[in-house]
Structures are given as C-alpha cells and as structure tokens.
Amino acid sequence: MRLTMERTLEHIDYDDGTEELARFAKALGHPTRVAILKYLDRQSCCFTGDIVDVFPLAQSTVSQHLKELKNAGLIQGNVEPPKVKYCINEENWKLAKTMFSDFFGE
Amino acid sequence: MRLTMERTLEHIDYDDGTEELARFAKALGHPTRVAILKYLDRQSCCFTGDIVDVFPLAQSTVSQHLKELKNAGLIQGNVEPPKVKYCINEENWKLAKTMFSDFFGE
DNA sequence: ATAGTTTATCGTAAATAGACGATGAATTTA
DNA sequence: TAAATTCATCGTCTATTTACGATAAACTAT
C-alpha cells in the first residue's frame, strides 16, 4: 500500500519585490528567451516570423516563448494584420533593470 | 512557404553570454532563492540551519535550493563542522551584476 | 563506543516547462 | 468566394523542477 503525501503547498508570502524579481528572472531563465530579447533590443521591434526564422525552433515553440515574455511584462505585442509586432516593454524593462540593479547592490 | 524543419532537439548554440545570463537568471527564478540571497546579503554569511529556520520549508528543500545557487555560482559553501557556512560568491556576484546591467543597457 | 547535531543525498510524487505537429482565427490577396 | 499568410492555441509527450520524508555521512560531545 502506498501513502499519498499530505502536501500543504500553502503559498509562502515573500515580500513584493522578491516575487517580482523572481518573475522577471524566471522569464530570463531560458537562453532562447534571452536571445529573443537581445534580438528585439537590436531591432527595436520585429514580427513573430522574424524570430521564427532566426531560431531553429518550431513556430509554436517561439510563440510560446513570446507569450511567456509578454506575461512577464518584458515585451508587448501589437497586431498589424496579418502580423504581430513585438517590442520591448520599455516601462517594465526599466523596472526590471532597476530591480536587478538594486538586488545586486549599487 | 515554410518547409518542415529537421528536428534536431540538439542543443542550440547561443553565444556565451546568453547562456550564462540565462543560467544566472534561472537560479534567480524562484522566490525562495531570491529570498535566500537577500538574507545572505544582509547577514554576509550564514549556516544552512539559519535559513531552514527562516523559511517554512523542509530542510531537504532548503538544501536543494542552496545547491542550485551554488551550482549557478552565486554562493559558496565552507564546511565548519558540524555546520556548513554559506556566503555570497563575490566574484560571480559581481559578474552577474555586470551581465544583467549590460543586458538591460547602461 | 554511543548518542546527538548538522547537512547532503536518495527516492518519489506532483507540478511546471519546453518541445512538437495540427488546427483555428483573423486578415489579405487573388 | 477561395486561397494564402500569419500567428496563437490545443493536445500531447518528455524532461525538469519543486517539494517532501527517510536515510546516510561527517563530525562532536558524552
């Protein structure tokens, strides 16, 4: 017989900056996403298809990574039919920059 | 038209900084690890047990997080029997600081 | 020697992440 | 209207992460 584990899994309450920094960091925690952001930063903006052409990954995979970056707030997407143009979200970019900078110490 | 891509599933070769930044970011991608690092930064150093006392997590879980931070190079552990003292790895800390700073732009 | 302290590691369960192809939705072009 | 283009989403599979308790390893103290 096998016992199931009583898992509380209650959410730990970290202070706000901690959670937010971790969210940004998590989004940056995959080389493809770092590379996408570097690419976006060089181009200022680009379409999904441009990125798909650059990486040896399926279109759906790239789309997934873009979604994660968008959910983390690091990029934003504007529809320009039939394409979608993605750009760095400057406001959150600055915020992330500040948060990492503060974290590592001035 | 997009041709079907030969699925390598092999490792994509990003440039060096990209991989390294992603490794650092991944280590920071969990709020517990961010909190541990903040704690370590305040205390300068501390023992595993100190951290276990601070977080509502099993000792083994904390130990695992410390291992990841160590593998990422952000902390280092020195044995002081019967305890292990963990400190920020200052060299890599500075490196990470610089890399994130460069990434987000001066 | 024995018992206690401290921490890492093992084994495992559950959740999340990352990859793909297929499909669908929206829009443009023929 | 029909076909093509562009991209997101769905379903699925595998790998990794995160958590736990149990145990082992290393050392101290009795």
mmCIF file of C-alpha atoms (C1' of nucleotides) in Angstrom:
data_model
loop_
_atom_site.group_PDB
_atom_site.id
_atom_site.type_symbol
_atom_site.label_atom_id
_atom_site.label_comp_id
_atom_site.label_asym_id
_atom_site.label_seq_id
_atom_site.Cartn_x
_atom_site.Cartn_y
_atom_site.Cartn_z
ATOM 1 C CA MET A 1 0.000 0.000 0.000
ATOM 2 C CA ARG A 2 1.204 3.418 -0.847
ATOM 3 C CA LEU A 3 0.528 6.518 1.138
ATOM 4 C CA THR A 4 -0.176 9.742 -0.617
ATOM 5 C CA MET A 5 1.725 12.666 0.666
ATOM 6 C CA GLU A 6 -0.183 15.310 2.540
ATOM 7 C CA ARG A 7 1.047 18.298 0.701
ATOM 8 C CA THR A 8 0.150 21.630 2.166
ATOM 9 C CA LEU A 9 1.692 23.676 -0.549
ATOM 10 C CA GLU A 10 0.450 26.841 1.032
ATOM 11 C CA HIS A 11 1.862 29.855 -0.605
ATOM 12 C CA ILE A 12 4.787 31.436 1.122
ATOM 13 C CA ASP A 13 4.443 35.175 1.431
ATOM 14 C CA TYR A 14 7.629 36.793 0.308
ATOM 15 C CA ASP A 15 7.775 40.500 0.132
ATOM 16 C CA ASP A 16 6.639 42.019 -3.065
ATOM 17 C CA GLY A 17 9.966 42.815 -4.637
ATOM 18 C CA THR A 18 11.120 39.265 -4.121
ATOM 19 C CA GLU A 19 8.254 37.748 -6.065
ATOM 20 C CA GLU A 20 8.502 40.272 -8.840
ATOM 21 C CA LEU A 21 12.234 39.898 -9.263
ATOM 22 C CA ALA A 22 11.814 36.127 -9.394
ATOM 23 C CA ARG A 23 9.151 36.514 -12.089
ATOM 24 C CA PHE A 24 11.440 38.630 -14.233
ATOM 25 C CA ALA A 25 14.332 36.286 -13.619
ATOM 26 C CA LYS A 26 12.282 33.252 -14.494
ATOM 27 C CA ALA A 27 11.357 34.793 -17.821
ATOM 28 C CA LEU A 28 15.065 35.335 -18.455
ATOM 29 C CA GLY A 29 15.852 31.822 -17.311
ATOM 30 C CA HIS A 30 15.948 30.262 -20.756
ATOM 31 C CA PRO A 31 18.629 31.057 -23.340
ATOM 32 C CA THR A 32 16.111 31.279 -26.165
ATOM 33 C CA ARG A 33 14.217 33.987 -24.344
ATOM 34 C CA VAL A 34 17.388 35.891 -23.551
ATOM 35 C CA ALA A 35 18.350 35.661 -27.208
ATOM 36 C CA ILE A 36 14.911 36.831 -28.315
ATOM 37 C CA LEU A 37 15.182 39.853 -26.068
ATOM 38 C CA LYS A 38 18.657 40.664 -27.340
ATOM 39 C CA TYR A 39 17.364 40.406 -30.878
ATOM 40 C CA LEU A 40 14.382 42.606 -30.052
ATOM 41 C CA ASP A 41 16.614 45.144 -28.418
ATOM 42 C CA ARG A 42 18.784 45.397 -31.536
ATOM 43 C CA GLN A 43 15.832 45.607 -33.927
ATOM 44 C CA SER A 44 13.764 47.757 -31.593
ATOM 45 C CA CYS A 45 10.783 45.726 -32.808
ATOM 46 C CA CYS A 46 10.028 42.732 -35.010
ATOM 47 C CA PHE A 47 7.406 40.239 -36.100
ATOM 48 C CA THR A 48 6.947 36.737 -34.782
ATOM 49 C CA GLY A 49 8.024 35.358 -38.140
ATOM 50 C CA ASP A 50 11.354 37.166 -37.999
ATOM 51 C CA ILE A 51 12.176 35.382 -34.787
ATOM 52 C CA VAL A 52 10.976 32.044 -36.113
ATOM 53 C CA ASP A 53 13.418 32.494 -38.994
ATOM 54 C CA VAL A 54 16.302 33.166 -36.649
ATOM 55 C CA PHE A 55 15.952 30.180 -34.312
ATOM 56 C CA PRO A 56 15.846 26.501 -35.216
ATOM 57 C CA LEU A 57 12.602 26.047 -33.338
ATOM 58 C CA ALA A 58 9.033 25.360 -34.349
ATOM 59 C CA GLN A 59 6.792 28.359 -34.822
ATOM 60 C CA SER A 60 4.609 27.195 -31.953
ATOM 61 C CA THR A 61 7.602 26.994 -29.659
ATOM 62 C CA VAL A 62 8.692 30.517 -30.471
ATOM 63 C CA SER A 63 5.148 31.706 -29.962
ATOM 64 C CA GLN A 64 5.148 30.084 -26.550
ATOM 65 C CA HIS A 65 8.355 31.821 -25.540
ATOM 66 C CA LEU A 66 6.965 35.142 -26.725
ATOM 67 C CA LYS A 67 3.870 34.547 -24.645
ATOM 68 C CA GLU A 68 5.962 33.990 -21.544
ATOM 69 C CA LEU A 69 7.943 37.137 -22.150
ATOM 70 C CA LYS A 70 4.708 39.028 -22.628
ATOM 71 C CA ASN A 71 3.187 37.567 -19.462
ATOM 72 C CA ALA A 72 6.284 38.596 -17.545
ATOM 73 C CA GLY A 73 5.761 42.088 -18.936
ATOM 74 C CA LEU A 74 9.089 42.318 -20.695
ATOM 75 C CA ILE A 75 7.637 42.668 -24.179
ATOM 76 C CA GLN A 76 4.395 43.785 -25.713
ATOM 77 C CA GLY A 77 2.686 42.747 -28.924
ATOM 78 C CA ASN A 78 0.750 44.937 -31.337
ATOM 79 C CA VAL A 79 -1.358 43.454 -34.092
ATOM 80 C CA GLU A 80 -0.501 44.736 -37.547
ATOM 81 C CA PRO A 81 -2.504 42.412 -39.722
ATOM 82 C CA PRO A 82 -1.670 39.914 -40.730
ATOM 83 C CA LYS A 83 1.362 40.104 -38.465
ATOM 84 C CA VAL A 84 2.052 40.811 -34.840
ATOM 85 C CA LYS A 85 4.787 43.227 -33.969
ATOM 86 C CA TYR A 86 6.616 42.671 -30.728
ATOM 87 C CA CYS A 87 8.630 45.304 -28.931
ATOM 88 C CA ILE A 88 10.369 45.637 -25.632
ATOM 89 C CA ASN A 89 8.020 46.965 -22.990
ATOM 90 C CA GLU A 90 10.139 49.957 -22.082
ATOM 91 C CA GLU A 91 8.415 50.725 -18.826
ATOM 92 C CA ASN A 92 8.834 47.259 -17.377
ATOM 93 C CA TRP A 93 12.255 46.946 -18.923
ATOM 94 C CA LYS A 94 13.346 49.930 -16.885
ATOM 95 C CA LEU A 95 11.649 48.499 -13.846
ATOM 96 C CA ALA A 96 13.422 45.178 -14.234
ATOM 97 C CA LYS A 97 16.704 46.955 -14.787
ATOM 98 C CA THR A 98 16.243 48.860 -11.565
ATOM 99 C CA MET A 99 15.164 45.819 -9.618
ATOM 100 C CA PHE A 100 18.128 43.727 -10.687
ATOM 101 C CA SER A 101 20.435 46.640 -10.089
ATOM 102 C CA ASP A 102 19.058 47.152 -6.585
ATOM 103 C CA PHE A 103 19.230 43.443 -5.918
ATOM 104 C CA PHE A 104 22.873 43.142 -6.819
ATOM 105 C CA GLY A 105 23.733 46.339 -4.987
ATOM 106 C CA GLU A 106 24.605 49.750 -6.329
ATOM 107 C CA MET B 1 6.081 28.697 -47.522
ATOM 108 C CA ARG B 2 7.802 27.235 -44.535
ATOM 109 C CA LEU B 3 9.479 23.892 -45.009
ATOM 110 C CA THR B 4 9.377 21.296 -42.317
ATOM 111 C CA MET B 5 12.359 21.616 -40.129
ATOM 112 C CA GLU B 6 14.710 18.782 -39.364
ATOM 113 C CA ARG B 7 14.135 18.392 -35.693
ATOM 114 C CA THR B 8 17.404 18.242 -34.074
ATOM 115 C CA LEU B 9 16.358 18.598 -30.496
ATOM 116 C CA GLU B 10 20.007 19.119 -30.139
ATOM 117 C CA HIS B 11 21.462 21.920 -28.243
ATOM 118 C CA ILE B 12 21.154 25.323 -29.832
ATOM 119 C CA ASP B 13 24.396 27.260 -29.751
ATOM 120 C CA TYR B 14 23.741 30.659 -28.336
ATOM 121 C CA ASP B 15 26.617 32.920 -27.757
ATOM 122 C CA ASP B 16 28.324 32.558 -24.471
ATOM 123 C CA GLY B 17 26.906 35.499 -22.635
ATOM 124 C CA THR B 18 23.392 34.420 -23.486
ATOM 125 C CA GLU B 19 23.766 31.007 -21.902
ATOM 126 C CA GLU B 20 25.465 32.373 -18.841
ATOM 127 C CA LEU B 21 22.941 35.102 -18.255
ATOM 128 C CA ALA B 22 20.156 32.543 -18.580
ATOM 129 C CA ARG B 23 21.892 30.326 -16.025
ATOM 130 C CA PHE B 24 22.108 33.144 -13.520
ATOM 131 C CA ALA B 25 18.539 34.182 -14.239
ATOM 132 C CA LYS B 26 17.267 30.666 -13.833
ATOM 133 C CA ALA B 27 18.863 30.436 -10.410
ATOM 134 C CA LEU B 28 17.084 33.677 -9.500
ATOM 135 C CA GLY B 29 13.841 32.406 -10.992
ATOM 136 C CA HIS B 30 12.354 31.159 -7.753
ATOM 137 C CA PRO B 31 11.252 33.490 -4.950
ATOM 138 C CA THR B 32 12.763 31.271 -2.263
ATOM 139 C CA ARG B 33 16.168 31.530 -3.873
ATOM 140 C CA VAL B 34 15.877 35.281 -4.248
ATOM 141 C CA ALA B 35 14.896 35.494 -0.592
ATOM 142 C CA ILE B 36 17.811 33.284 0.435
ATOM 143 C CA LEU B 37 20.205 35.524 -1.434
ATOM 144 C CA LYS B 38 18.729 38.657 0.125
ATOM 145 C CA TYR B 39 19.096 37.057 3.532
ATOM 146 C CA LEU B 40 22.672 36.031 2.789
ATOM 147 C CA ASP B 41 23.489 39.511 1.586
ATOM 148 C CA ARG B 42 22.231 41.030 4.833
ATOM 149 C CA GLN B 43 23.993 38.519 7.063
ATOM 150 C CA SER B 44 27.075 38.362 4.882
ATOM 151 C CA CYS B 45 27.153 34.636 5.673
ATOM 152 C CA CYS B 46 25.074 32.048 7.466
ATOM 153 C CA PHE B 47 24.573 28.353 8.121
ATOM 154 C CA THR B 48 22.108 26.095 6.392
ATOM 155 C CA GLY B 49 20.185 25.765 9.628
ATOM 156 C CA ASP B 50 19.667 29.510 9.894
ATOM 157 C CA ILE B 51 17.916 29.502 6.552
ATOM 158 C CA VAL B 52 15.871 26.439 7.420
ATOM 159 C CA ASP B 53 14.627 28.334 10.482
ATOM 160 C CA VAL B 54 13.597 31.322 8.407
ATOM 161 C CA PHE B 55 11.548 29.584 5.726
ATOM 162 C CA PRO B 56 8.583 27.248 6.172
ATOM 163 C CA LEU B 57 10.245 24.580 4.076
ATOM 164 C CA ALA B 58 11.723 21.189 4.791
ATOM 165 C CA GLN B 59 15.440 21.068 5.458
ATOM 166 C CA SER B 60 15.959 18.976 2.361
ATOM 167 C CA THR B 61 14.162 21.523 0.237
ATOM 168 C CA VAL B 62 16.304 24.363 1.503
ATOM 169 C CA SER B 63 19.389 22.268 0.935
ATOM 170 C CA GLN B 64 18.289 21.722 -2.642
ATOM 171 C CA HIS B 65 17.843 25.426 -3.259
ATOM 172 C CA LEU B 66 21.268 26.113 -1.787
ATOM 173 C CA LYS B 67 22.729 23.522 -4.110
ATOM 174 C CA GLU B 68 21.232 25.230 -7.125
ATOM 175 C CA LEU B 69 22.540 28.586 -6.047
ATOM 176 C CA LYS B 70 25.943 27.036 -5.544
ATOM 177 C CA ASN B 71 25.840 25.319 -8.936
ATOM 178 C CA ALA B 72 24.955 28.623 -10.539
ATOM 179 C CA GLY B 73 27.990 30.081 -8.791
ATOM 180 C CA LEU B 74 26.092 32.689 -6.831
ATOM 181 C CA ILE B 75 27.042 31.327 -3.418
ATOM 182 C CA GLN B 76 29.777 29.211 -1.962
ATOM 183 C CA GLY B 77 29.767 26.851 0.999
ATOM 184 C CA ASN B 78 32.537 26.284 3.514
ATOM 185 C CA VAL B 79 32.431 23.392 5.929
ATOM 186 C CA GLU B 80 32.761 24.405 9.572
ATOM 187 C CA PRO B 81 31.981 21.160 11.335
ATOM 188 C CA PRO B 82 29.394 20.245 12.063
ATOM 189 C CA LYS B 83 27.883 23.070 10.046
ATOM 190 C CA VAL B 84 28.254 24.497 6.586
ATOM 191 C CA LYS B 85 28.606 28.217 6.186
ATOM 192 C CA TYR B 86 27.270 29.752 3.012
ATOM 193 C CA CYS B 87 28.295 33.121 1.647
ATOM 194 C CA ILE B 88 27.711 35.096 -1.490
ATOM 195 C CA ASN B 89 30.326 34.287 -4.110
ATOM 196 C CA GLU B 90 31.527 37.838 -4.527
ATOM 197 C CA GLU B 91 33.354 37.279 -7.782
ATOM 198 C CA ASN B 92 30.394 35.748 -9.571
ATOM 199 C CA TRP B 93 28.036 38.135 -7.869
ATOM 200 C CA LYS B 94 29.899 40.995 -9.496
ATOM 201 C CA LEU B 95 29.936 39.135 -12.784
ATOM 202 C CA ALA B 96 26.201 38.573 -12.664
ATOM 203 C CA LYS B 97 25.647 42.203 -11.721
ATOM 204 C CA THR B 98 27.640 43.303 -14.723
ATOM 205 C CA MET B 99 25.935 40.879 -17.062
ATOM 206 C CA PHE B 100 22.438 41.920 -16.076
ATOM 207 C CA SER B 101 23.450 45.541 -16.201
ATOM 208 C CA ASP B 102 24.881 45.128 -19.694
ATOM 209 C CA PHE B 103 21.849 43.200 -20.789
ATOM 210 C CA PHE B 104 19.387 45.855 -19.714
ATOM 211 C CA GLY B 105 21.568 48.613 -21.077
ATOM 212 C CA GLU B 106 23.696 51.155 -19.326
ATOM 213 C "C1'" DA C 1 31.635 3.258 21.834
ATOM 214 C "C1'" DT C 2 27.318 5.721 21.788
ATOM 215 C "C1'" DA C 3 24.400 9.378 21.125
ATOM 216 C "C1'" DG C 4 23.490 13.807 19.208
ATOM 217 C "C1'" DT C 5 23.903 17.528 15.665
ATOM 218 C "C1'" DT C 6 24.008 19.175 11.151
ATOM 219 C "C1'" DT C 7 23.603 18.805 6.419
ATOM 220 C "C1'" DA C 8 23.539 16.400 1.877
ATOM 221 C "C1'" DT C 9 21.548 12.981 -0.844
ATOM 222 C "C1'" DC C 10 18.099 9.498 -2.278
ATOM 223 C "C1'" DG C 11 13.637 8.170 -3.746
ATOM 224 C "C1'" DT C 12 9.357 9.670 -5.085
ATOM 225 C "C1'" DA C 13 5.121 12.365 -6.145
ATOM 226 C "C1'" DA C 14 3.133 16.311 -8.323
ATOM 227 C "C1'" DA C 15 3.524 20.387 -10.934
ATOM 228 C "C1'" DT C 16 5.564 23.071 -14.395
ATOM 229 C "C1'" DA C 17 8.276 23.835 -18.536
ATOM 230 C "C1'" DG C 18 9.596 23.060 -23.209
ATOM 231 C "C1'" DA C 19 9.173 20.934 -27.443
ATOM 232 C "C1'" DC C 20 6.439 19.416 -31.427
ATOM 233 C "C1'" DG C 21 2.590 18.970 -35.092
ATOM 234 C "C1'" DA C 22 -2.060 20.063 -36.038
ATOM 235 C "C1'" DT C 23 -5.602 23.138 -36.044
ATOM 236 C "C1'" DG C 24 -8.131 27.519 -35.816
ATOM 237 C "C1'" DA C 25 -8.802 32.531 -36.170
ATOM 238 C "C1'" DA C 26 -8.051 36.768 -38.437
ATOM 239 C "C1'" DT C 27 -6.767 39.212 -42.310
ATOM 240 C "C1'" DT C 28 -5.006 39.884 -47.004
ATOM 241 C "C1'" DT C 29 -4.668 38.778 -51.710
ATOM 242 C "C1'" DA C 30 -6.108 36.534 -55.945
ATOM 243 C "C1'" DT D 1 -15.561 33.319 -52.732
ATOM 244 C "C1'" DA D 2 -11.359 30.969 -52.388
ATOM 245 C "C1'" DA D 3 -6.590 30.612 -51.275
ATOM 246 C "C1'" DA D 4 -2.703 32.156 -48.800
ATOM 247 C "C1'" DT D 5 -0.377 34.258 -44.865
ATOM 248 C "C1'" DT D 6 0.491 34.910 -40.126
ATOM 249 C "C1'" DC D 7 0.225 33.749 -35.609
ATOM 250 C "C1'" DA D 8 -1.899 31.741 -31.286
ATOM 251 C "C1'" DT D 9 -3.683 27.881 -29.133
ATOM 252 C "C1'" DC D 10 -4.627 22.890 -28.351
ATOM 253 C "C1'" DG D 11 -3.226 18.342 -27.347
ATOM 254 C "C1'" DT D 12 0.489 15.546 -26.271
ATOM 255 C "C1'" DC D 13 4.854 13.864 -24.891
ATOM 256 C "C1'" DT D 14 9.097 14.153 -22.276
ATOM 257 C "C1'" DA D 15 12.183 16.459 -19.150
ATOM 258 C "C1'" DT D 16 12.890 19.306 -15.350
ATOM 259 C "C1'" DT D 17 11.617 21.469 -11.088
ATOM 260 C "C1'" DT D 18 9.918 21.565 -6.534
ATOM 261 C "C1'" DA D 19 8.540 19.546 -2.659
ATOM 262 C "C1'" DC D 20 8.653 16.013 0.974
ATOM 263 C "C1'" DG D 21 10.313 12.218 4.313
ATOM 264 C "C1'" DA D 22 13.849 8.984 5.095
ATOM 265 C "C1'" DT D 23 18.388 7.989 5.322
ATOM 266 C "C1'" DA D 24 23.374 8.498 5.116
ATOM 267 C "C1'" DA D 25 27.610 10.931 6.122
ATOM 268 C "C1'" DA D 26 30.582 13.631 8.860
ATOM 269 C "C1'" DC D 27 31.727 15.374 12.900
ATOM 270 C "C1'" DT D 28 31.151 16.490 18.263
ATOM 271 C "C1'" DA D 29 30.253 15.504 22.699
ATOM 272 C "C1'" DT D 30 29.284 12.267 26.399
#
